[in-house]
């Protein structure tokens, strides 16, 4: 009996010692954390300048329930530190932040155009090396000083980082023009066969910047964060911009269309003043490379379905031939998008369309030969588009309102 | 145990009575009544002794005193003392339980059990008439194990009533009730109740053996017995069930379990018992099987919540903040602003406060009950948060934990989770989720090693018994429960009801057939 008691006490003592040795070594209370919701990277001649958008929890929580979000203290605060390397700059934050910066809830990463043109390798390396940093963070590119974006407030989203993320996530889901690219996706695309990638741009439209809660009390903000162009990357370096029309074309070729809405001329060929709106609900693209000697041809087969959302031409939509006519006009419009995008990326010699993967899959042996100077080969490809559009629905009203009006006057 | 002495009864009633009175210390509640029956006044032929309060006065007056007075003529004319004794036994005393005893110790024991002793002058034997009765609580609704649907009767403090409540439910000659008395001073009556050929005889023998091995002076409640006969003492988990409901006990007996009734308490023990039994309420079998299954899952979930919620909260908020959705994290962080203590200390303060409140609620006179609930709600809930002592989220965590604890039907299992909770909180506060998982691992290993009278504690899960699982996490409809749980009941008495008991409408009605 005494032996078992002695044994038990010994075991308990061992456990207690363990507790003292290791106890609580990485314990951090919630009120010791500076929760970062967005980070920005800028590169100057001296090194990196990094800004952090830190959430102020008490400022956010106090707004709960009460409708007025204006006034009071700002829900976020922005720190900026510099250093020769990224992590050195981050570690300098202890000199000015009373709390430990915590990056696990970081939502977006904004990189300045300068830094992007210099190369993304350093940023990606930090993200993959740090256990705390999440690779599911969205990357955005900003022209000029990226920390300006961090200071900007949203009218409806208290946490601006979260707002930025939902802005780009929602856009890529509903309109497919600019893709929401996460760190790991970007890294995968620039080390893939094509060695290229795309990132969406964020900019501030209007002035002055909304970076105080007093400005939020107005019904219309003086400036807003907006998504702009699409940045093209060759390897880890940014090489240029695509406008939104070209970006939509890229989405068509790269089979990234989930939903998209665009206007198209619905009248007779050549007439461009009368427009209709088409909403794509389903679209798929197939890339079929064909090889004739040293010439490479790429067949781009696009199959699209959708609904008419708006119709300003006086047409009888019950007539199948009218629908066929409209489908032909839609086809032309999509071909325009695709051609414009193709021209843009061809001049940049940047394969963001997924051609490299298609060739590799189609003819692995041939790909090995092409691989060495793919950029040149890519620019030399002749592309053939084969677009089929199907209007699945015309909405609840079969005739355009204009048509109804004409009937009445007759 | 003290050696059994045997003192012969003096043939002289007066000296026998003197001996009894000496042994019992001339207690004021000992009633003696002498019947002269024609004999000399100072030497009555018949003497009656009983202890007031332990006997049923109606029985003593009507069945013994009245009858002896009526028959005093006949008794006085009896030829000899043994003849008188025989007459008393056969003709006079209108009591069911009558025994003739020879030893003084036996007389004392019978007196203390509420029997009436009839001494006859000149005889070395005495008659014990069972007139046990007296005041005790009637059958009422159980106070600690209530149900919505089901019998409303509960056990009482009287072992006789309790046995009869079981007998009334099982009208089978196979029902065995083995009495024994334990406790050298209290001589508490214990009854081991089981169904022969359905209960596993080995387990019955084991229970008898363990009960016989108890050498103590007193048994005041079944808890004493439980601690003497359970398989393992150093465990937070109970390995015997205690129930206040006859229907639950009978349900167990019919599954091959064995009940131990202790005189003086309405809590009857049931063994052998497995982990899942503590999450079953007898109501599960009376309600529809779907809701019963759902409620069982809720109970298992509540057990986990009651054991783990505070530790998980501490672990996640202090070690794994990346696991919390951002919005929740921000709101939790906002609540933690300005709270002075680390989460673990905060949780301990709140948990201890709650335990104090709960204990106060149990001990307090009922009239003050509402006072404490007001103080408790205000102090624990509102004031502590407003004063910035604890965060609101912690109050929610602690109160949900407390509520979840009350869901578990067996109070002894609920207390197990209460104790484990504190250990888990320390582990969660020092090692994070890693610590909580390690704790759970140790707990699981410990639970698998437990036995209840040789039956593995985690029975249907480990060792896995698919057929037993029909009535563990979910309850299948009654017609599907055709066999008794494996290992617990006698293997030969496996089948409980016929197969193909599933109700179904008639395959085709008579009317349709006529139409063809």
XYZ file of N, CA and C in Angstrom, chain A residues 30-254:
675
model
N -5.233 36.704 -25.689
C -5.795 37.439 -26.820
C -5.465 38.924 -26.753
N -5.345 39.453 -25.529
C -5.072 40.886 -25.456
C -3.585 41.203 -25.489
N -2.786 40.211 -25.906
C -1.367 40.491 -26.134
C -1.062 40.447 -27.621
N -2.118 40.262 -28.428
C -1.908 40.089 -29.865
C -2.308 41.345 -30.628
N -1.530 41.635 -31.676
C -1.955 42.650 -32.636
C -2.388 41.878 -33.880
N -3.685 41.689 -34.021
C -4.193 40.867 -35.117
C -4.087 41.661 -36.417
N -3.298 41.157 -37.332
C -3.065 41.854 -38.587
C -4.081 41.382 -39.613
N -4.738 42.328 -40.269
C -5.734 41.910 -41.250
C -5.244 42.128 -42.676
N -4.209 42.951 -42.877
C -3.663 43.145 -44.214
C -2.223 43.617 -44.078
N -1.422 43.277 -45.054
C -0.026 43.672 -45.030
C 0.329 44.238 -46.397
N 1.253 45.174 -46.433
C 1.688 45.648 -47.742
C 3.208 45.631 -47.809
N 3.716 45.385 -49.015
C 5.162 45.291 -49.232
C 5.549 46.330 -50.266
N 6.562 47.101 -49.941
C 7.080 48.054 -50.918
C 8.598 47.935 -50.893
N 9.192 48.136 -52.064
C 10.645 48.008 -52.108
C 11.253 49.314 -52.580
N 12.231 49.782 -51.834
C 12.954 50.992 -52.227
C 14.421 50.604 -52.399
N 15.240 51.601 -52.684
C 16.665 51.302 -52.867
C 17.284 50.788 -51.565
N 16.743 51.281 -50.430
C 17.342 50.911 -49.143
C 16.901 49.528 -48.669
N 15.821 49.042 -49.210
C 15.345 47.732 -48.763
C 13.829 47.683 -48.798
N 13.255 46.955 -47.858
C 11.813 46.748 -47.843
C 11.128 47.669 -46.855
N 9.960 48.143 -47.262
C 9.118 48.890 -46.338
C 7.819 48.110 -46.217
N 7.507 47.731 -45.019
C 6.344 46.874 -44.828
C 5.350 47.560 -43.906
N 4.080 47.515 -44.300
C 3.050 48.122 -43.468
C 2.063 47.052 -43.031
N 1.533 47.234 -41.839
C 0.595 46.256 -41.287
C -0.673 46.985 -40.881
N -1.770 46.408 -41.308
C -3.053 46.950 -40.863
C -3.489 46.108 -39.673
N -3.505 46.698 -38.489
C -3.790 45.957 -37.263
C -5.193 46.304 -36.779
N -5.928 45.272 -36.414
C -7.299 45.464 -35.941
C -7.279 45.953 -34.494
N -8.128 46.921 -34.191
C -8.306 47.343 -32.797
C -9.619 46.743 -32.323
N -9.568 45.625 -31.598
C -10.805 44.878 -31.301
C -11.842 45.704 -30.571
N -11.394 46.487 -29.581
C -12.392 47.207 -28.778
C -13.139 48.222 -29.626
N -12.441 48.815 -30.605
C -13.101 49.796 -31.464
C -14.134 49.126 -32.356
N -13.867 47.881 -32.717
C -14.803 47.186 -33.595
C -16.002 46.695 -32.805
N -15.724 46.137 -31.638
C -16.808 45.560 -30.862
C -17.768 46.601 -30.344
N -17.264 47.813 -30.064
C -18.149 48.818 -29.496
C -19.217 49.234 -30.492
N -18.937 49.024 -31.774
C -19.925 49.373 -32.791
C -21.037 48.369 -32.901
N -20.903 47.226 -32.219
C -21.904 46.173 -32.320
C -23.281 46.678 -31.917
N -24.267 46.297 -32.650
C -25.632 46.624 -32.261
C -26.033 48.025 -32.679
N -25.234 49.025 -32.316
C -25.616 50.380 -32.677
C -25.357 50.609 -34.156
N -26.290 51.243 -34.819
C -26.188 51.405 -36.255
C -25.090 52.358 -36.673
N -24.832 53.377 -35.860
C -23.873 54.397 -36.263
C -22.465 53.846 -36.218
N -21.817 53.791 -37.387
C -20.440 53.324 -37.403
C -19.501 54.522 -37.496
N -20.052 55.663 -37.853
C -19.230 56.855 -37.964
C -18.830 57.366 -36.596
N -17.792 58.192 -36.552
C -17.333 58.721 -35.284
C -16.617 57.658 -34.500
N -16.201 57.992 -33.310
C -15.479 57.034 -32.493
C -14.082 56.828 -33.039
N -13.413 55.852 -32.464
C -12.035 55.649 -32.888
C -12.002 54.738 -34.108
N -10.906 54.822 -34.842
C -10.771 54.009 -36.051
C -10.660 52.539 -35.671
N -11.247 51.667 -36.476
C -11.195 50.240 -36.151
C -9.836 49.618 -36.437
N -9.007 50.312 -37.186
C -7.703 49.742 -37.517
C -6.628 50.781 -37.291
N -5.418 50.291 -37.183
C -4.286 51.203 -37.135
C -3.192 50.613 -38.024
N -2.367 51.477 -38.614
C -1.378 50.990 -39.569
C 0.025 51.308 -39.070
N 0.861 50.290 -39.023
C 2.279 50.474 -38.673
C 3.099 50.350 -39.940
N 4.191 51.060 -40.022
C 5.093 50.882 -41.148
C 6.513 50.730 -40.617
N 7.211 49.707 -41.068
C 8.598 49.521 -40.644
C 9.453 49.238 -41.867
N 10.745 49.497 -41.751
C 11.651 49.244 -42.874
C 12.829 48.406 -42.422
N 13.414 47.725 -43.378
C 14.589 46.918 -43.076
C 15.214 46.457 -44.366
N 16.408 45.863 -44.250
C 17.089 45.432 -45.464
C 16.402 44.204 -46.056
N 15.870 43.342 -45.175
C 15.102 42.199 -45.660
C 13.697 42.294 -45.085
N 12.826 41.397 -45.576
C 11.439 41.457 -45.126
C 11.328 41.155 -43.638
N 11.929 40.051 -43.205
C 11.775 39.667 -41.811
C 12.468 40.655 -40.880
N 13.561 41.264 -41.392
C 14.201 42.267 -40.559
C 13.241 43.428 -40.338
N 12.572 43.819 -41.407
C 11.602 44.906 -41.294
C 10.488 44.525 -40.331
N 10.025 43.274 -40.437
C 8.936 42.828 -39.543
C 9.414 42.863 -38.105
N 10.661 42.427 -37.889
C 11.135 42.366 -36.500
C 11.307 43.769 -35.932
N 11.508 44.770 -36.779
C 11.616 46.151 -36.289
C 10.281 46.616 -35.674
N 9.201 45.905 -35.980
C 7.893 46.347 -35.477
C 7.842 46.322 -33.960
N 8.689 45.519 -33.316
C 8.653 45.486 -31.844
C 9.060 46.832 -31.274
N 9.746 47.621 -32.087
C 10.172 48.925 -31.578
C 9.008 49.893 -31.449
N 7.918 49.636 -32.160
C 6.822 50.606 -32.086
C 5.464 49.999 -31.745
N 5.311 48.685 -31.888
C 4.013 48.095 -31.581
C 4.036 47.508 -30.181
N 3.083 47.902 -29.323
C 3.078 47.368 -27.957
C 2.687 45.902 -27.904
N 2.116 45.418 -28.987
C 1.692 44.019 -28.989
C 2.379 43.261 -30.109
N 2.405 41.965 -29.928
C 3.066 41.109 -30.899
C 2.208 41.004 -32.162
N 2.831 41.260 -33.305
C 2.077 41.173 -34.569
C 1.734 39.718 -34.838
N 0.482 39.512 -35.198
C -0.008 38.141 -35.375
C -0.588 38.024 -36.780
N 0.037 37.178 -37.594
C -0.284 37.194 -39.021
C -1.251 36.093 -39.450
N -1.682 35.224 -38.512
C -2.497 34.078 -38.918
C -3.836 34.512 -39.501
N -4.278 35.718 -39.146
C -5.571 36.150 -39.671
C -5.419 37.197 -40.765
N -4.213 37.277 -41.316
C -3.974 38.191 -42.417
C -4.837 37.782 -43.606
N -5.475 38.742 -44.253
C -6.378 38.388 -45.338
C -5.824 38.741 -46.714
N -5.185 39.902 -46.803
C -4.661 40.298 -48.111
C -3.243 40.806 -47.986
N -2.572 40.700 -49.098
C -1.186 41.093 -49.205
C -1.158 42.058 -50.374
N -0.750 43.305 -50.123
C -0.717 44.268 -51.213
C 0.748 44.559 -51.539
N 1.113 44.332 -52.797
C 2.498 44.516 -53.210
C 2.542 45.723 -54.143
N 3.510 46.571 -53.929
C 3.615 47.736 -54.806
C 4.125 47.300 -56.170
N 3.783 48.106 -57.193
C 4.219 47.763 -58.544
C 5.745 47.702 -58.604
N 6.377 48.625 -57.879
C 7.837 48.659 -57.839
C 8.398 47.324 -57.364
N 7.841 46.856 -56.227
C 8.338 45.607 -55.661
C 8.026 44.444 -56.590
N 6.839 44.490 -57.226
C 6.440 43.398 -58.103
C 7.342 43.345 -59.330
N 7.711 44.521 -59.844
C 8.595 44.530 -61.018
C 9.985 44.041 -60.648
N 10.378 44.285 -59.375
C 11.696 43.809 -58.936
C 11.701 42.303 -58.715
N 10.556 41.746 -58.397
C 10.495 40.291 -58.198
C 9.784 39.918 -56.916
N 8.963 38.858 -57.025
C 8.137 38.446 -55.884
C 8.816 37.357 -55.050
N 9.974 36.883 -55.497
C 10.590 35.720 -54.846
C 10.755 35.888 -53.341
N 11.242 37.074 -52.933
C 11.524 37.281 -51.519
C 10.249 37.156 -50.693
N 9.157 37.718 -51.224
C 7.887 37.680 -50.483
C 7.388 36.239 -50.371
N 7.450 35.533 -51.502
C 6.957 34.152 -51.485
C 7.792 33.302 -50.544
N 9.091 33.530 -50.539
C 9.957 32.751 -49.659
C 9.552 32.946 -48.210
N 9.303 34.186 -47.814
C 8.903 34.458 -46.434
C 7.590 33.749 -46.121
N 6.657 33.784 -47.081
C 5.358 33.172 -46.810
C 5.435 31.685 -46.659
N 6.314 31.064 -47.437
C 6.386 29.604 -47.322
C 7.268 29.170 -46.165
N 8.137 30.060 -45.711
C 9.047 29.676 -44.644
C 8.414 29.861 -43.271
N 7.590 30.886 -43.124
C 7.018 31.180 -41.821
C 5.856 30.246 -41.515
N 5.907 29.540 -40.378
C 4.780 28.649 -40.062
C 3.498 29.418 -39.791
N 3.641 30.637 -39.296
C 2.465 31.385 -38.884
C 1.707 31.964 -40.082
N 2.459 32.310 -41.152
C 1.824 32.978 -42.287
C 1.008 31.970 -43.088
N -0.148 32.417 -43.507
C -1.005 31.524 -44.274
C -0.797 31.740 -45.764
N -0.785 30.649 -46.500
C -0.617 30.758 -47.952
C -1.949 31.013 -48.639
N -3.023 31.108 -47.852
C -4.333 31.343 -48.461
C -4.668 32.836 -48.487
N -3.636 33.655 -48.362
C -3.846 35.098 -48.391
C -3.951 35.556 -49.843
N -4.865 36.487 -50.096
C -5.000 37.020 -51.451
C -3.916 38.061 -51.722
N -3.377 38.032 -52.964
C -2.373 39.041 -53.304
C -3.007 40.068 -54.243
N -2.692 41.320 -53.996
C -3.147 42.402 -54.871
C -1.937 43.271 -55.206
N -1.993 43.929 -56.362
C -0.899 44.808 -56.780
C -1.404 46.247 -56.730
N -0.562 47.139 -56.236
C -0.956 48.545 -56.184
C 0.101 49.401 -56.849
N -0.377 50.363 -57.601
C 0.543 51.306 -58.193
C 0.843 52.340 -57.118
N 2.108 52.717 -56.952
C 2.424 53.712 -55.937
C 2.557 53.093 -54.563
N 2.255 53.914 -53.539
C 2.475 53.480 -52.162
C 1.361 52.528 -51.719
N 1.675 51.286 -51.429
C 0.618 50.325 -51.079
C 0.034 50.567 -49.690
N 0.761 51.246 -48.811
C 0.225 51.397 -47.459
C -0.972 52.341 -47.452
N -1.107 53.130 -48.539
C -2.292 53.984 -48.660
C -3.560 53.140 -48.663
N -3.482 51.973 -49.307
C -4.642 51.080 -49.391
C -5.020 50.560 -48.000
N -3.975 50.363 -47.183
C -4.238 49.823 -45.844
C -4.934 50.850 -44.968
N -4.680 52.123 -45.250
C -5.255 53.167 -44.389
C -6.698 53.472 -44.762
N -7.063 53.034 -45.948
C -8.403 53.342 -46.447
C -9.469 52.543 -45.682
N -10.581 53.217 -45.352
C -11.656 52.522 -44.622
C -12.816 52.192 -45.551
N -13.512 51.149 -45.237
C -14.750 50.808 -45.935
C -15.928 51.349 -45.141
N -16.993 51.660 -45.851
C -18.160 52.169 -45.142
C -18.872 51.040 -44.394
N -18.881 49.851 -44.986
C -19.669 48.782 -44.377
C -18.832 47.718 -43.688
N -17.587 47.563 -44.088
C -16.740 46.557 -43.464
C -15.846 47.239 -42.448
N -16.024 46.862 -41.173
C -15.205 47.493 -40.147
C -13.740 47.097 -40.315
N -13.502 45.824 -40.622
C -12.128 45.373 -40.812
C -11.817 45.500 -42.295
N -10.948 46.470 -42.676
C -10.757 46.730 -44.099
C -10.080 45.556 -44.799
N -9.184 44.867 -44.111
C -8.515 43.726 -44.745
C -9.525 42.699 -45.183
N -10.480 42.442 -44.292
C -11.524 41.489 -44.604
C -12.356 42.004 -45.775
N -12.603 43.317 -45.768
C -13.363 43.928 -46.847
C -12.656 43.754 -48.176
N -11.340 43.967 -48.171
C -10.576 43.805 -49.407
C -10.679 42.383 -49.920
N -10.574 41.442 -49.002
C -10.633 40.057 -49.447
C -11.998 39.721 -50.023
N -13.062 40.162 -49.332
C -14.376 39.814 -49.868
C -14.637 40.559 -51.176
N -13.998 41.727 -51.331
C -14.148 42.473 -52.586
C -13.625 41.647 -53.763
N -12.411 41.151 -53.643
C -11.829 40.428 -54.772
C -12.447 39.026 -54.910
N -12.777 38.394 -53.783
C -13.370 37.048 -53.853
C -14.734 37.117 -54.523
N -15.516 38.119 -54.145
C -16.850 38.274 -54.720
C -16.760 38.606 -56.200
N -15.819 39.481 -56.559
C -15.683 39.871 -57.970
C -15.335 38.656 -58.822
N -14.374 37.850 -58.359
C -13.952 36.731 -59.198
C -15.063 35.695 -59.291
N -15.940 35.666 -58.320
C -17.031 34.699 -58.357
C -18.158 35.191 -59.256
N -18.447 36.468 -59.198
C -19.625 36.960 -59.893
C -19.290 37.457 -61.290
N -18.104 38.003 -61.481
C -17.837 38.606 -62.777
C -16.644 38.034 -63.527
N -15.814 37.258 -62.897
C -14.743 36.499 -63.546
C -13.737 37.329 -64.324
N -13.745 38.644 -64.154
C -12.802 39.434 -64.928
C -11.416 39.338 -64.316
N -11.339 39.649 -63.011
C -10.063 39.564 -62.312
C -10.114 38.353 -61.395
N -9.154 37.472 -61.505
C -9.184 36.299 -60.629
C -8.694 36.659 -59.227
N -9.285 36.009 -58.207
C -8.766 36.147 -56.844
C -7.613 35.165 -56.732
N -6.412 35.679 -56.554
C -5.239 34.796 -56.553
C -4.654 34.746 -55.150
N -4.501 33.534 -54.642
C -3.908 33.372 -53.320
C -2.420 33.094 -53.459
N -1.717 33.226 -52.350
C -0.255 33.116 -52.413
C 0.171 31.794 -53.020
N -0.448 30.702 -52.567
C -0.003 29.399 -53.076
C -0.363 29.234 -54.548
N -1.511 29.807 -54.962
C -1.898 29.701 -56.373
C -0.914 30.462 -57.254
N -0.544 31.643 -56.772
C 0.409 32.449 -57.541
C 1.747 31.724 -57.642
N 2.188 31.176 -56.496
C 3.467 30.470 -56.485
C 3.419 29.284 -57.446
N 2.300 28.565 -57.450
C 2.180 27.405 -58.331
C 2.213 27.832 -59.794
N 1.560 28.957 -60.093
C 1.496 29.344 -61.495
C 2.858 29.845 -61.989
N 3.647 30.501 -61.134
C 4.924 31.010 -61.658
C 5.999 29.934 -61.666
N 5.772 28.806 -60.994
C 6.734 27.719 -61.144
C 6.201 26.644 -62.090
N 4.992 26.868 -62.631
C 4.411 25.893 -63.560
C 5.109 25.937 -64.917
N 4.556 25.194 -65.870
C 5.161 25.105 -67.195
C 5.302 26.476 -67.845
N 4.271 27.305 -67.665
C 4.273 28.578 -68.379
C 5.162 29.618 -67.702
N 5.516 29.398 -66.422
C 6.339 30.353 -65.657
C 5.788 31.775 -65.765
N 4.525 31.901 -65.475
C 3.928 33.232 -65.544
C 2.693 33.246 -64.657
N 2.241 34.451 -64.365
C 1.065 34.541 -63.511
C 0.374 35.871 -63.673
N -0.799 35.970 -63.051
C -1.526 37.236 -63.092
C -1.948 37.601 -61.673
N -2.034 38.903 -61.419
C -2.540 39.362 -60.126
C -3.415 40.579 -60.358
N -4.499 40.718 -59.622
C -5.370 41.872 -59.814
C -4.806 43.135 -59.163
N -5.249 44.270 -59.686
C -4.762 45.549 -59.157
C -5.802 46.148 -58.217
N -5.308 46.825 -57.206
C -6.204 47.572 -56.320
C -5.760 49.027 -56.372
N -6.731 49.941 -56.423
C -6.361 51.352 -56.412
C -7.424 52.134 -55.677
N -7.071 53.376 -55.362
C -8.047 54.217 -54.679
C -8.633 55.177 -55.704
N -9.934 55.082 -55.893
C -10.600 55.988 -56.823
C -11.132 57.185 -56.055
N -10.722 58.365 -56.428
C -11.215 59.579 -55.771
C -10.219 60.103 -54.764
N -10.498 61.285 -54.250
C -9.630 61.844 -53.226
C -10.447 62.844 -52.407
N -10.113 63.200 -51.202
C -8.969 62.649 -50.472
C -9.273 61.243 -49.926
N -8.237 60.579 -49.482
C -8.393 59.227 -48.941
C -9.302 59.221 -47.710
N -10.078 58.167 -47.587
C -10.921 58.018 -46.396
C -10.126 57.229 -45.367
N -9.426 57.942 -44.484
C -8.681 57.188 -43.474
C -8.959 57.695 -42.065
N -10.146 58.257 -41.889
C -10.574 58.620 -40.549
C -12.049 58.319 -40.428
N -12.487 57.972 -39.229
C -13.883 57.579 -39.079
C -14.828 58.761 -39.277
N -14.303 59.995 -39.102
C -15.184 61.151 -39.289
C -15.639 61.239 -40.740
N -14.784 60.766 -41.669
C -15.169 60.812 -43.075
C -16.254 59.781 -43.401
N -16.371 58.779 -42.531
C -17.350 57.719 -42.782
C -18.770 58.194 -42.532
N -18.908 59.355 -41.865
C -20.262 59.779 -41.515
C -21.019 60.318 -42.720
N -20.316 60.519 -43.836
C -21.001 61.005 -45.035
C -21.633 59.843 -45.791
N -22.671 60.164 -46.585
C -23.333 59.082 -47.315
C -22.516 58.641 -48.524
N -21.709 59.544 -49.049
C -20.893 59.147 -50.183
C -19.440 59.410 -49.822
N -18.643 58.363 -49.902
C -17.247 58.526 -49.503
C -16.471 59.256 -50.591
N -15.503 60.011 -50.161
C -14.712 60.770 -51.141
C -13.814 59.850 -51.954
N -13.404 58.783 -51.388
C -12.537 57.871 -52.128
C -12.898 56.439 -51.757
N -12.721 55.558 -52.729
C -13.040 54.164 -52.466
C -11.955 53.270 -53.011
N -11.788 52.129 -52.373
C -10.877 51.115 -52.900
C -11.560 50.438 -54.071
N -10.859 50.313 -55.192
C -11.458 49.711 -56.375
C -10.490 48.713 -56.981
N -11.067 47.733 -57.632
C -10.241 46.776 -58.367
C -10.035 47.326 -59.762
N -8.832 47.233 -60.265
C -8.544 47.830 -61.566
C -8.107 46.805 -62.582
N -6.847 46.915 -62.986
C -6.357 46.110 -64.100
C -5.830 44.768 -63.619
N -5.243 44.058 -64.558
C -4.660 42.765 -64.228
C -3.165 42.865 -64.501
N -2.364 42.538 -63.492
C -0.912 42.621 -63.666
C -0.407 41.302 -64.240
N 0.492 41.414 -65.219
C 1.058 40.211 -65.853
C 2.425 39.942 -65.256
N 2.682 38.701 -64.964
C 3.982 38.328 -64.395
C 4.677 37.333 -65.286
N 5.927 37.610 -65.565
C 6.760 36.607 -66.213
C 7.745 36.148 -65.154
N 7.741 34.863 -64.881
C 8.427 34.331 -63.701
C 7.952 35.152 -62.504
N 8.834 35.640 -61.649
C 8.322 36.340 -60.473
C 8.287 37.836 -60.688
N 8.567 38.287 -61.923
C 8.623 39.732 -62.150
C 7.428 40.213 -62.945
N 6.905 41.335 -62.514
C 5.776 41.895 -63.229
C 6.273 42.539 -64.527
N 5.513 42.294 -65.630
C 5.956 42.845 -66.907
C 4.976 43.845 -67.498
N 3.731 43.814 -67.066
C 2.812 44.787 -67.657
C 1.402 44.637 -67.132
N 0.519 45.441 -67.733
C -0.874 45.453 -67.293
C -1.782 45.009 -68.428
N -2.902 44.398 -68.074
C -3.980 44.145 -69.031
C -5.180 44.943 -68.551
N -5.920 45.550 -69.522
C -7.122 46.250 -69.069
C -8.239 45.248 -68.803
N -9.380 45.713 -68.333
C -10.420 44.779 -67.874
C -11.009 43.970 -69.013
N -11.095 44.596 -70.229
C -11.613 43.871 -71.384
C -10.679 42.718 -71.748
N -9.370 43.034 -71.731
C -8.387 41.989 -72.026
C -8.399 40.923 -70.936
N -8.593 41.377 -69.707
C -8.617 40.437 -68.589
C -9.762 39.441 -68.748
N -10.922 39.942 -69.241
C -12.053 39.032 -69.453
C -11.711 38.017 -70.546
N -11.018 38.496 -71.590
C -10.586 37.590 -72.651
C -9.658 36.517 -72.117
N -8.738 36.913 -71.241
C -7.826 35.931 -70.632
C -8.632 34.905 -69.845
N -9.635 35.396 -69.113
C -10.466 34.474 -68.339
C -11.165 33.479 -69.252
N -11.609 33.951 -70.428
C -12.261 33.041 -71.372
C -11.305 31.943 -71.818
N -10.086 32.335 -72.221
C -9.150 31.336 -72.743
C -8.678 30.405 -71.627
N -8.422 30.983 -70.455
C -7.882 30.172 -69.367
C -8.971 29.387 -68.640
